[in-house]
CSV table of C-alpha atoms in Angstrom, one decimal:
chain,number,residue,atom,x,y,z
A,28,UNK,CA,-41.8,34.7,-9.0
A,29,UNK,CA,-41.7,31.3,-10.6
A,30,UNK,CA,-42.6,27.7,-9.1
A,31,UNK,CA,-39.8,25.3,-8.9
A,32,UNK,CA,-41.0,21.9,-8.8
A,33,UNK,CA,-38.2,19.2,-7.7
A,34,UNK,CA,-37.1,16.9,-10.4
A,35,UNK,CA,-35.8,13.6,-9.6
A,36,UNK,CA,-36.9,10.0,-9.6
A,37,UNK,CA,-40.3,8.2,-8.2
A,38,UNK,CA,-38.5,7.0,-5.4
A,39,UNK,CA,-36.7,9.8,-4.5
A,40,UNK,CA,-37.9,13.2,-5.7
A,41,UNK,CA,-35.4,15.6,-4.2
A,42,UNK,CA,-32.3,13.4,-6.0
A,43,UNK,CA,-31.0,16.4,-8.3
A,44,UNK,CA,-30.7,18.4,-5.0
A,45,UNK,CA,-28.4,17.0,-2.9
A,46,UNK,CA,-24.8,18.2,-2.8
A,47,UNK,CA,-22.5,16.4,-4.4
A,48,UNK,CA,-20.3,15.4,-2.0
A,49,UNK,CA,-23.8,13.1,-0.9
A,50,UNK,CA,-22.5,10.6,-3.7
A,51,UNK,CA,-19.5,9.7,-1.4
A,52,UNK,CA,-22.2,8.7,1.0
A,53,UNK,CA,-22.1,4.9,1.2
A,54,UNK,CA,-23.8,2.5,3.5
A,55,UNK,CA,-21.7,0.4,5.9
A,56,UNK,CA,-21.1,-3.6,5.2
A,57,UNK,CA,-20.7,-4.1,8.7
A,58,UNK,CA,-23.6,-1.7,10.0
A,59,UNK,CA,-26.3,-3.4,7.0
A,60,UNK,CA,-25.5,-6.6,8.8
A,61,UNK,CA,-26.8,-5.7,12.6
A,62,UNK,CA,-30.9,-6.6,11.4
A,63,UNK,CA,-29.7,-9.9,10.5
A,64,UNK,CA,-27.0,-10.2,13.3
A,65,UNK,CA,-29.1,-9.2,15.8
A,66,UNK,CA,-31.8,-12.0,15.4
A,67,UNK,CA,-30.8,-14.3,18.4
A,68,UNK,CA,-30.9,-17.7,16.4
A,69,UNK,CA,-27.5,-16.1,14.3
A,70,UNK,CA,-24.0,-16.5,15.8
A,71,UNK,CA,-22.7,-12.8,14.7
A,72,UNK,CA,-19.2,-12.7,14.9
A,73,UNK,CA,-19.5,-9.7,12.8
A,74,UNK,CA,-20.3,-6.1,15.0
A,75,UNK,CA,-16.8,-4.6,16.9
A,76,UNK,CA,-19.3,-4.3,20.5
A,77,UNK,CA,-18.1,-4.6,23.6
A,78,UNK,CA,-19.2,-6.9,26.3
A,79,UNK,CA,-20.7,-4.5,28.9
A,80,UNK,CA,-22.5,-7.9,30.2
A,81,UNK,CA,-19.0,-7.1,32.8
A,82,UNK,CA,-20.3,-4.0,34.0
A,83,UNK,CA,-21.2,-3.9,37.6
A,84,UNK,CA,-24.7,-2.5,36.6
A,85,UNK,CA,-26.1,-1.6,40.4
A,86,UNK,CA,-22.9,0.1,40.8
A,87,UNK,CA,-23.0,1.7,37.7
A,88,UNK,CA,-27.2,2.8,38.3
A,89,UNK,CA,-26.1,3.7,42.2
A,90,UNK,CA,-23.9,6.5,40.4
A,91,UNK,CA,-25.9,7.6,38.0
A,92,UNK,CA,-28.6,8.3,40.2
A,93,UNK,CA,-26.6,10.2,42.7
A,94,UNK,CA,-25.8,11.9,40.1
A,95,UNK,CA,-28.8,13.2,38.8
A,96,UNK,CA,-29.7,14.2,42.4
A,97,UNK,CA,-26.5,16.1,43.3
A,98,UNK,CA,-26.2,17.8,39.9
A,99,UNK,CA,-28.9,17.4,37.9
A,100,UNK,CA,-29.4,21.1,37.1
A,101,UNK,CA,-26.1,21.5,35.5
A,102,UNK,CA,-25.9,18.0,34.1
A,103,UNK,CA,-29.2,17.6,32.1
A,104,UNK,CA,-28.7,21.7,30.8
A,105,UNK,CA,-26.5,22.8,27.7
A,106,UNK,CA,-22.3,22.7,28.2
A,107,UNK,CA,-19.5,24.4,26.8
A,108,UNK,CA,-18.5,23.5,22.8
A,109,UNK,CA,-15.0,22.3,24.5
A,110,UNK,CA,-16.6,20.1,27.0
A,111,UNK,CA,-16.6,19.0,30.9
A,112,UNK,CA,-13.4,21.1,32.4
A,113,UNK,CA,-13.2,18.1,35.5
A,114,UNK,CA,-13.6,15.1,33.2
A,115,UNK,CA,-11.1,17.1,30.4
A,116,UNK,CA,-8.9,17.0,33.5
A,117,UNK,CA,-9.3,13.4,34.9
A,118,UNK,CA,-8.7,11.8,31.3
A,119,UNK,CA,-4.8,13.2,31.7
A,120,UNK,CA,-4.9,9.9,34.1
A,121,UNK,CA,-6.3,7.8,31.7
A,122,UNK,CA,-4.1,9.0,28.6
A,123,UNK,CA,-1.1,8.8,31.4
A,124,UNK,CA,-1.0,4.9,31.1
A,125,UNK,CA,0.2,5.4,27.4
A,126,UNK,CA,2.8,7.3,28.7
A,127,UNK,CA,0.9,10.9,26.8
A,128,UNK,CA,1.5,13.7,28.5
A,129,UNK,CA,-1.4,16.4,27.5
A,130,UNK,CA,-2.8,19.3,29.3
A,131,UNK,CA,-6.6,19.7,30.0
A,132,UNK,CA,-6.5,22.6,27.5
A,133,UNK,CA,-5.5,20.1,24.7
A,134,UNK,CA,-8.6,18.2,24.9
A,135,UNK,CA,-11.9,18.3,23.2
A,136,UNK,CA,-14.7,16.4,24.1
A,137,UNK,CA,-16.7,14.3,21.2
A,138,UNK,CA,-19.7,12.5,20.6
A,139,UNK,CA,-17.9,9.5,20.8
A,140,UNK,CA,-14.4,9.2,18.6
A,141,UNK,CA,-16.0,8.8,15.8
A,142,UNK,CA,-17.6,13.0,16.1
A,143,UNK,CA,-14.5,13.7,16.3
A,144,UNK,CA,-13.0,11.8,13.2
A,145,UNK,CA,-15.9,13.8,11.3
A,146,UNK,CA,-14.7,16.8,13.0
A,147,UNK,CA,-10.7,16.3,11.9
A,148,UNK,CA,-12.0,15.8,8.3
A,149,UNK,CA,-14.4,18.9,8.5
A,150,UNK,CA,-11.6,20.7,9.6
A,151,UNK,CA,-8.8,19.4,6.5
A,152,UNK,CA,-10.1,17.7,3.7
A,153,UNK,CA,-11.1,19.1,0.7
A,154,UNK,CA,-12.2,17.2,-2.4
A,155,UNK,CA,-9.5,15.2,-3.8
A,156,UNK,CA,-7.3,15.8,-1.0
A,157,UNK,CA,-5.0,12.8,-0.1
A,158,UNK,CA,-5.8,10.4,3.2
A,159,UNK,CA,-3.0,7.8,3.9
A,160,UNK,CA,-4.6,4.7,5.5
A,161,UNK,CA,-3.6,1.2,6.8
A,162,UNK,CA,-4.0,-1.9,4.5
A,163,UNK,CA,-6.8,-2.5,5.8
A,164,UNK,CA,-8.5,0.2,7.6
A,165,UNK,CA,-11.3,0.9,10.1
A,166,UNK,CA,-14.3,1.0,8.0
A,167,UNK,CA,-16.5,3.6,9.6
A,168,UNK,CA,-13.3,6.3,8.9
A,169,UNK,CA,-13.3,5.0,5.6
A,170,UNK,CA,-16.9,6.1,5.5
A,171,UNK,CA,-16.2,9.7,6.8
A,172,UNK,CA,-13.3,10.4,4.4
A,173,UNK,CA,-15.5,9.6,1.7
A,174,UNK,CA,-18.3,11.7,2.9
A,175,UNK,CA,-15.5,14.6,2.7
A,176,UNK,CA,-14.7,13.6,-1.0
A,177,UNK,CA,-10.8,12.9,-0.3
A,178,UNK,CA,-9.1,9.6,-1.6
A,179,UNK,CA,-7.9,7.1,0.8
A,180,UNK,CA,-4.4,5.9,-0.9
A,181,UNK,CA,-3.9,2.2,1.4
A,182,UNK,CA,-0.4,1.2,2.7
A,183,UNK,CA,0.9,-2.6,3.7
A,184,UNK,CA,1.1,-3.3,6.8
A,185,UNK,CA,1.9,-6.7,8.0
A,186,UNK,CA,2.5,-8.5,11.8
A,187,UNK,CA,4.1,-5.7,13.5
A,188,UNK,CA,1.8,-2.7,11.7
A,189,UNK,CA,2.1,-0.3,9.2
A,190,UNK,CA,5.4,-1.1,7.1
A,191,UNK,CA,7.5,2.1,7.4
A,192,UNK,CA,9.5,1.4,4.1
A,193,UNK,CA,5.9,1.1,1.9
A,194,UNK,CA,4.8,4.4,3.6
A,195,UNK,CA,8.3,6.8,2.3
A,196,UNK,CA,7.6,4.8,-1.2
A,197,UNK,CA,3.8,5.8,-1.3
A,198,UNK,CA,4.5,9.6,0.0
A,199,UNK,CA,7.3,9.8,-2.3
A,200,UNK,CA,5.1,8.5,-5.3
A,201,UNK,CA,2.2,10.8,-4.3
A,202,UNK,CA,4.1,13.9,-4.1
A,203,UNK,CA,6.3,13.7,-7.3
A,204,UNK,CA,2.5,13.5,-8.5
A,205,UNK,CA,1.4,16.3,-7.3
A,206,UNK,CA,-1.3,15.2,-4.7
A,207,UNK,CA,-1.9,16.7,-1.5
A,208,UNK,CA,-1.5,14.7,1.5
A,209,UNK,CA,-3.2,16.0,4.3
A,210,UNK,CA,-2.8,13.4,7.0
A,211,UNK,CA,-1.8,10.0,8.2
A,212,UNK,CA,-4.7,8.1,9.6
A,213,UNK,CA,-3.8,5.0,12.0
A,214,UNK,CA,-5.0,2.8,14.5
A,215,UNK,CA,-1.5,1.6,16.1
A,216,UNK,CA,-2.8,-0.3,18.6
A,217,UNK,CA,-4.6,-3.5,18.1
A,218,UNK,CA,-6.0,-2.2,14.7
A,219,UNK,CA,-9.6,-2.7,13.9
A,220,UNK,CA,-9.9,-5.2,12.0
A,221,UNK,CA,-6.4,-6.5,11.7
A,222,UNK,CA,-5.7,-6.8,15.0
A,223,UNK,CA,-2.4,-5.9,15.0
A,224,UNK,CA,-0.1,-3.8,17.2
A,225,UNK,CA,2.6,-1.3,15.2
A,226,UNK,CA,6.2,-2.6,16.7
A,227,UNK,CA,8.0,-0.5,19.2
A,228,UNK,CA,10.7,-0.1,16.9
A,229,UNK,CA,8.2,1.0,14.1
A,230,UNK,CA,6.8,3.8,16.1
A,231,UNK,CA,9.0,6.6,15.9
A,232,UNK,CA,10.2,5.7,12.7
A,233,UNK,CA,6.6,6.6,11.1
A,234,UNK,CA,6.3,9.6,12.9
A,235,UNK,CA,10.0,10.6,11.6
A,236,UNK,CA,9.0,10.1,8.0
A,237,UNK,CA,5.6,11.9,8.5
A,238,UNK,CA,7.5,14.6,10.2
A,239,UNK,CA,9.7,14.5,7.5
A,240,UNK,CA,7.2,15.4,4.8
A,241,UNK,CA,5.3,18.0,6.9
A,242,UNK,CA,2.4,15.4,7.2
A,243,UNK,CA,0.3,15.1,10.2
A,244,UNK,CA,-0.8,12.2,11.8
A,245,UNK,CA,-4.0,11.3,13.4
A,246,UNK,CA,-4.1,8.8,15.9
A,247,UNK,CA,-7.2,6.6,16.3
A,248,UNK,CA,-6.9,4.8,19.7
A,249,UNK,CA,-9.9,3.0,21.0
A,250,UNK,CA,-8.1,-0.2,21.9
A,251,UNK,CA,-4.7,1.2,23.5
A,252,UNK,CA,-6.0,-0.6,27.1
A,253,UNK,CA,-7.0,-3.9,25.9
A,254,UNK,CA,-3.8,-5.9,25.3
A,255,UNK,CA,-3.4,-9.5,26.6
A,256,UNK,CA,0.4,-9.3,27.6
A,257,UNK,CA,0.5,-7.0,30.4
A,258,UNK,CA,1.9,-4.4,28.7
A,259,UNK,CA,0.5,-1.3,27.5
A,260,UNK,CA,1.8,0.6,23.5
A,261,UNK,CA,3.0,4.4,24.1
A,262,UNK,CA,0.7,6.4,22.3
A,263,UNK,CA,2.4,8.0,19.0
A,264,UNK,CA,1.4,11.5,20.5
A,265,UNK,CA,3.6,11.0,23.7
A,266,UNK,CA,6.1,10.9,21.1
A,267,UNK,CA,5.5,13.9,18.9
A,268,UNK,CA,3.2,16.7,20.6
A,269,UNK,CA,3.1,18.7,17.9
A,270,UNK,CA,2.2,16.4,14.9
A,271,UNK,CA,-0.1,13.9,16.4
A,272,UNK,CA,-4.0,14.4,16.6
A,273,UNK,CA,-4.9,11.7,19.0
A,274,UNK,CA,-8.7,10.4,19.4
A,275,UNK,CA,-10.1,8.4,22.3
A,276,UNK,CA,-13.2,6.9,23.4
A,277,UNK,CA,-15.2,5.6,26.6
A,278,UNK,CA,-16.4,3.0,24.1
A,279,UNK,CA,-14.4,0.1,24.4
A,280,UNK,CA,-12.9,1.4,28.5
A,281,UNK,CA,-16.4,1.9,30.0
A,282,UNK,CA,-19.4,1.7,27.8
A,283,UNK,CA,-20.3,2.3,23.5
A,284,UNK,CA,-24.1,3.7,24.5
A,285,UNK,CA,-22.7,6.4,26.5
A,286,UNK,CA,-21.3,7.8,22.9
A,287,UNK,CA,-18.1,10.0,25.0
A,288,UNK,CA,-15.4,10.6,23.0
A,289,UNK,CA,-12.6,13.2,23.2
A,290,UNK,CA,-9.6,14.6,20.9
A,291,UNK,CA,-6.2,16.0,21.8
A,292,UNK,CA,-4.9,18.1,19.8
A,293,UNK,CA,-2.0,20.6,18.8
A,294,UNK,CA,-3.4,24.2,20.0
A,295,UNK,CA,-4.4,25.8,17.3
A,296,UNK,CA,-6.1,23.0,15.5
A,297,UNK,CA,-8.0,22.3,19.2
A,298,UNK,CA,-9.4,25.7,18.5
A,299,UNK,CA,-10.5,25.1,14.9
A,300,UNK,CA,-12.2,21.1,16.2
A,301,UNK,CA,-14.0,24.0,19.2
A,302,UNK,CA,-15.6,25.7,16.6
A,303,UNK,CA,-16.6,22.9,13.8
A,304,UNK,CA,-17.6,21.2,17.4
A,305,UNK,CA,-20.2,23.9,17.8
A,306,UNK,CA,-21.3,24.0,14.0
A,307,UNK,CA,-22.1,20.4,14.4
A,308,UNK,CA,-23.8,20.1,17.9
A,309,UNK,CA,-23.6,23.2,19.6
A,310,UNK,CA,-22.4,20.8,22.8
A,311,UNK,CA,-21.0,17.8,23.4
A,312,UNK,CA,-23.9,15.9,26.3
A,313,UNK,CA,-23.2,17.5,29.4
A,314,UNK,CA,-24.7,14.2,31.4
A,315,UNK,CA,-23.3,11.8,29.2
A,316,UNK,CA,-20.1,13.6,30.3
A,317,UNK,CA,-20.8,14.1,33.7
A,318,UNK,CA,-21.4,10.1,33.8
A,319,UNK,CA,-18.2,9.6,32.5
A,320,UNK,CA,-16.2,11.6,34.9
A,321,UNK,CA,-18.5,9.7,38.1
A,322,UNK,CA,-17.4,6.7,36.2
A,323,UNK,CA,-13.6,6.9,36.3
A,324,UNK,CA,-13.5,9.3,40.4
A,325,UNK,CA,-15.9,6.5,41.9
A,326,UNK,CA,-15.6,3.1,40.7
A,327,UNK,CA,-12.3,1.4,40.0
A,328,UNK,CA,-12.1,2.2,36.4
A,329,UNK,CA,-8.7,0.5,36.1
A,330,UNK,CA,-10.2,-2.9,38.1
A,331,UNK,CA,-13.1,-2.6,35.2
A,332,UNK,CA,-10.6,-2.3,32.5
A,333,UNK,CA,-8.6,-5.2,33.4
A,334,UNK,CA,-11.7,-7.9,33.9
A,335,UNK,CA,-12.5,-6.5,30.2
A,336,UNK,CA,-9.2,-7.7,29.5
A,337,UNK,CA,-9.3,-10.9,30.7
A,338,UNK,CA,-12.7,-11.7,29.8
A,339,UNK,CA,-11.5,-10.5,26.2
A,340,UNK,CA,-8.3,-12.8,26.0
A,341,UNK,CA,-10.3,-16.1,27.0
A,342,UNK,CA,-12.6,-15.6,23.9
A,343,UNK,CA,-9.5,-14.4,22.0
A,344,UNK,CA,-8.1,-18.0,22.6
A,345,UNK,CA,-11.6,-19.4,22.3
A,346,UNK,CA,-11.6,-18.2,18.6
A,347,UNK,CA,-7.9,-19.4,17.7
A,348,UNK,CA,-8.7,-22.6,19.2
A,349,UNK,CA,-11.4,-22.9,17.2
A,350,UNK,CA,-9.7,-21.5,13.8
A,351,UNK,CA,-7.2,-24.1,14.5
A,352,UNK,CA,-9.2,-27.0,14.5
A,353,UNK,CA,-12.5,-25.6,12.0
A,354,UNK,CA,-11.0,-24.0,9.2
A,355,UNK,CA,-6.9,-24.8,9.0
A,356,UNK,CA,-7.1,-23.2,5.4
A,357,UNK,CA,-7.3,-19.6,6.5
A,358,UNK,CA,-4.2,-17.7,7.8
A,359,UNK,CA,-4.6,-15.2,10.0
A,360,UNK,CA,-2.2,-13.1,13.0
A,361,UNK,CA,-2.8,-14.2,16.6
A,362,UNK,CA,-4.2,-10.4,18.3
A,363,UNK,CA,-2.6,-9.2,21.1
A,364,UNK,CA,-5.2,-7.2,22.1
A,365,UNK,CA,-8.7,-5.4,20.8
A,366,UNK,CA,-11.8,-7.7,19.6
A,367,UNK,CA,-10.7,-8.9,16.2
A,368,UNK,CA,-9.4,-11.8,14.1
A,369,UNK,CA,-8.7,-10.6,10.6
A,370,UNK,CA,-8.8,-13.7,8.2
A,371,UNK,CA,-7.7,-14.8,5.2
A,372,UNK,CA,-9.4,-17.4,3.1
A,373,UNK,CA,-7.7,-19.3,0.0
A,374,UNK,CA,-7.1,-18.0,-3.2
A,375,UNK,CA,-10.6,-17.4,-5.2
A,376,UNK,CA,-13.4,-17.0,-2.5
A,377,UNK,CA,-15.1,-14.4,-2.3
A,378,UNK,CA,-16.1,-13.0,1.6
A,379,UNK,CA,-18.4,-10.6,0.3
A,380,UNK,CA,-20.6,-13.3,-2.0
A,381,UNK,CA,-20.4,-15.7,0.6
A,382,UNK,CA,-22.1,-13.6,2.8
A,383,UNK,CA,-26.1,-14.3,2.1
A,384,UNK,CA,-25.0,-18.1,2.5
A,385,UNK,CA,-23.5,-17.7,5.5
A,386,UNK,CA,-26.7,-15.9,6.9
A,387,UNK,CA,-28.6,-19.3,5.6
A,388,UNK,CA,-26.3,-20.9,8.0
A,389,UNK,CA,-27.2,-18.8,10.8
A,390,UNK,CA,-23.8,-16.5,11.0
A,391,UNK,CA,-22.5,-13.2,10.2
A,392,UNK,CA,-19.2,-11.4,9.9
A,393,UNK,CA,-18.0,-8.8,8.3
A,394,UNK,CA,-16.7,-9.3,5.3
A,395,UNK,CA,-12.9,-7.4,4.0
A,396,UNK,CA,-14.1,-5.3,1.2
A,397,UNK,CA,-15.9,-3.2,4.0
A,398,UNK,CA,-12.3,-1.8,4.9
A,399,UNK,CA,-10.6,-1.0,2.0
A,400,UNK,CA,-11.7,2.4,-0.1
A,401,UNK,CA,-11.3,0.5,-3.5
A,402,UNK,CA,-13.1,-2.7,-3.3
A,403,UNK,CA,-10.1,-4.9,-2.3
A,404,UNK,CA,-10.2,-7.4,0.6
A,405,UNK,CA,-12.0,-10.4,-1.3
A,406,UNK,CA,-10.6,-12.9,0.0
A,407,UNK,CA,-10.5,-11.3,3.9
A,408,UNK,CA,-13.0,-10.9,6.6
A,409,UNK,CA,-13.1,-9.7,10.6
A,410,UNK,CA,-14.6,-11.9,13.3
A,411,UNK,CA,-15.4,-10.1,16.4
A,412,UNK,CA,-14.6,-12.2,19.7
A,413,UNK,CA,-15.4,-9.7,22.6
A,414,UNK,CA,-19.2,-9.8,22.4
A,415,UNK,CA,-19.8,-13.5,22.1
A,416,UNK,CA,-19.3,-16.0,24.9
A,417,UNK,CA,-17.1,-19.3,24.1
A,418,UNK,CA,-19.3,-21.2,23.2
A,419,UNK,CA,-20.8,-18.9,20.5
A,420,UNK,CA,-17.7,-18.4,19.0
A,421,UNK,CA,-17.0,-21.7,18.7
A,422,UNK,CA,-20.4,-22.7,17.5
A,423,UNK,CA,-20.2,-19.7,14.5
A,424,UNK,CA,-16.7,-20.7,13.6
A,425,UNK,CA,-18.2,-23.8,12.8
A,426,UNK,CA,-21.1,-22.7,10.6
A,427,UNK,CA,-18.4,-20.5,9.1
A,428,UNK,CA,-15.9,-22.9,8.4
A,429,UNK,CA,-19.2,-24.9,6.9
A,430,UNK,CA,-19.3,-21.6,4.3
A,431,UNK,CA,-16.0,-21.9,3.6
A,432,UNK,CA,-16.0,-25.3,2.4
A,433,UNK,CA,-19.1,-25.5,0.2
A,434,UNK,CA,-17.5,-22.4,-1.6
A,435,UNK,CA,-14.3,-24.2,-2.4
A,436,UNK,CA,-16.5,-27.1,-3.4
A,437,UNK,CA,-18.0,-24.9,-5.9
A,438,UNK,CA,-14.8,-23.4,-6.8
A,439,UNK,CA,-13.3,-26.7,-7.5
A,440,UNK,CA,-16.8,-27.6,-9.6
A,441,UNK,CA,-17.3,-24.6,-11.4
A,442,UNK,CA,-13.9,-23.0,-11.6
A,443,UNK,CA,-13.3,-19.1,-10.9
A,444,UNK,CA,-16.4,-16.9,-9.6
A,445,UNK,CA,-19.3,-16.0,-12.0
A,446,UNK,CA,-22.3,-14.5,-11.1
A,447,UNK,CA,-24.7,-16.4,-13.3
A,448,UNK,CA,-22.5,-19.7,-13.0
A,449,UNK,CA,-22.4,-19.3,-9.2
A,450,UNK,CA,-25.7,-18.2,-8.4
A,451,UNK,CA,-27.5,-21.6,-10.0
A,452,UNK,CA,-24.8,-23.8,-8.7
A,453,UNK,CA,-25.8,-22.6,-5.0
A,454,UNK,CA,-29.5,-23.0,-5.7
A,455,UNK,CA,-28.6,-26.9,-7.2
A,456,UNK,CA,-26.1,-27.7,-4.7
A,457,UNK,CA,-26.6,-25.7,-1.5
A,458,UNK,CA,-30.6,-26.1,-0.4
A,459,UNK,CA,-31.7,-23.4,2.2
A,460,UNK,CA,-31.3,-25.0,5.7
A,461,UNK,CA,-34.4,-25.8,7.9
A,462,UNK,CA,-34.6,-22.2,10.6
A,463,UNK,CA,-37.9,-23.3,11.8
């Protein structure tokens, strides 16, 4: 028998044993930014959280305490790997509305969406496997695929979405080399962080072309409720049973804390996302669920819904009205729904480098490089508008817009971007502001 001491470094002495795929491991932009964002003298315009500030909070308590006292027993034990049969049944209403016609069966219930992202990449990635993603894309599925050790190949998109013609050109161009393409990941509906809405027309011309080349297509859809024109996007599945994996939440509908997520899937992949399900967690929260499913058979879930809505399309317009008159040099697509501007700044600044400056002026965002798997994005960056009031948006719009313009001051003074060059301009030309 022989000792076997770890070897490793001084700060970290277990470093030569973690698996490899830990090196895909990376720590979010936008989630490194919450200590800072979440000091109350910073305007952050940079998390994606809902306002639950609109929830009717007696109403909501008044439930959850019936709850616990008419079915406490079953809803504070262990549950099946599947989850909640009732609430699996209720969200048929809810996915209904996107015209997705599933059967209780279909669904698996997550810890929140994002379980079951992990859960779709548990089940078919292997290293080096191919992920086809938006231009930009959600960062915290960015995160996941690397975990997984697959490479994210990015398609254009532009106003109306993903562009169908890049997407046959980069499948084409991916097969003839060899890769394997295991699936299609998109948020169609008010993309986070672009904002933007994939065009009726577009719809069933991805999923032919997916279809096509024996690709699946999972469908992130956290957002599908929150459009400002009174209409409502059919969900890709409704359109293609077989070759869709969709993903919902309670996140963005009812509340993020309650962490309630769910999956519909073709039948015998639901089986496979059962079993990782179990691997992972044993159960999804059988009161977490059993909130849920109070939440949407007694109080007016849809009434809810729509006050998020409208609350969310008056700070939409706060924010444009304030882009408009604060910082005319960035482009950027008016949303139609969601919680997100995606911006882009002129040629030769730098989001990313900006982003300890802006913090000396008292805001955050997230900056574009966080949603793109190679480093791209520069020049980009996401404001949130759901979680701040009005006034708060238009206040860190300012301070942003004050960013912007000492950075082109220096790019005018000092020419391109260089570290060293950069670095002792700011500290001649940009003094910390007072925060006392």
């Amino acid at each position: 028998m022989t000792d076997q001491h770890p070897v490793g470094s001084r700060l970290d002495p277990w470093i030569e044993s973690y698996a490899a795929r830990t090196a895909g491991m990376k720590v979010s932009e936008i989630r490194a930014l919450f200590a800072v964002a979440s000091r109350p003298e910073v305007v952050s315009l940079a998390g994606g959280m809902p306002n639950i500030g609109a929830l009717p909070m007696e109403l909501v308590g008044d439930t959850v305490q019936r709850l616990l006292l008419d079915q406490g027993l079953t809803a504070l034990q262990y549950s099946s790997g599947q989850g909640d049969e009732r609430l699996r049944d209720q969200l048929l209403e809810v996915m209904a509305l996107e015209g997705l016609d599933a059967h209780p069966d279909d669904i698996v219930m997550t810890t929140g969406s994002q379980q079951a992202l992990d859960l779709v990449a548990r089940v078919f990635l292997d290293p080096r496997d191919v992920v086809i993603a938006e231009s930009p894309s959600y960062v915290g599925a960015l995160g996941v695929f690397a975990a997984y050790e697959a490479d994210v190949v990015h398609v254009p998109c532009d106003a109306d979405g993903l562009v169908p013609e890049a997407l046959e050109e980069h499948i084409t161009r991916l097969l003839a080399e060899g890769r394997r393409i295991k699936f299609l990941y998109t948020v169609p509906t008010f993309q986070n962080p672009a904002g933007t809405a994939l065009s009726d027309d577009r719809r069933p011309r991805v999923l032919e072309i997916c279809r096509r080349h024996g690709i699946l297509v999972v469908e992130d859809n956290p957002y599908g409720l929150l459009g400002f024109e009174g209409r409502t996007y059919p969900a890709l599945k409704s359109m293609d049973a077989d070759g869709v994996i969709y993903l919902g939440t309670f996140s963005k509908i009812f509340a993020a804390g309650l962490r309630v997520g769910w999956a519909v899937a073709p039948h015998a992949v639901r089986e496979k996302l059962v079993l990782a399900n179990e691997a992972a967690i044993l159960c999804p929260s059988a009161f977490t669920q059993a909130v849920a499913s109070r939440y949407l058979s007694e109080i007016d879930w849809q009434a809810q819904t729509a006050s998020y809505r409208a609350l969310y399309q008056e700070r939409r317009d706060a924010m444009a009205d304030a882009l408009r008159s604060l910082l005319p040099q960035a482009r950027w697509n008016l949303p139609r729904g969601g919680l997100f501007f995606w911006i882009e700044l002129p040629e030769g600044l730098d989001t990313k480098a900006m982003l300890p400056l802006a913090v000396k002026e008292l805001v955050a965002y997230a900056p574009g490089t966080g949603f793109y798997a190679d480093g791209t994005g520069r020049r980009n960056a996401r404001l949130n508008f759901s979680y701040p009031t009005s006034e708060r948006i238009h206040e860190g719009v300012r301070r942003f817009a004050t960013v912007v313009e000492r950075e082109q001051e220096l790019l005018e003074t000092f020419g391109p971007y260089d570290d060293s060059t950069r670095s002792r301009a700011r500290r001649v030309l940009l003094p910390s502001p007072d925060v006392s």
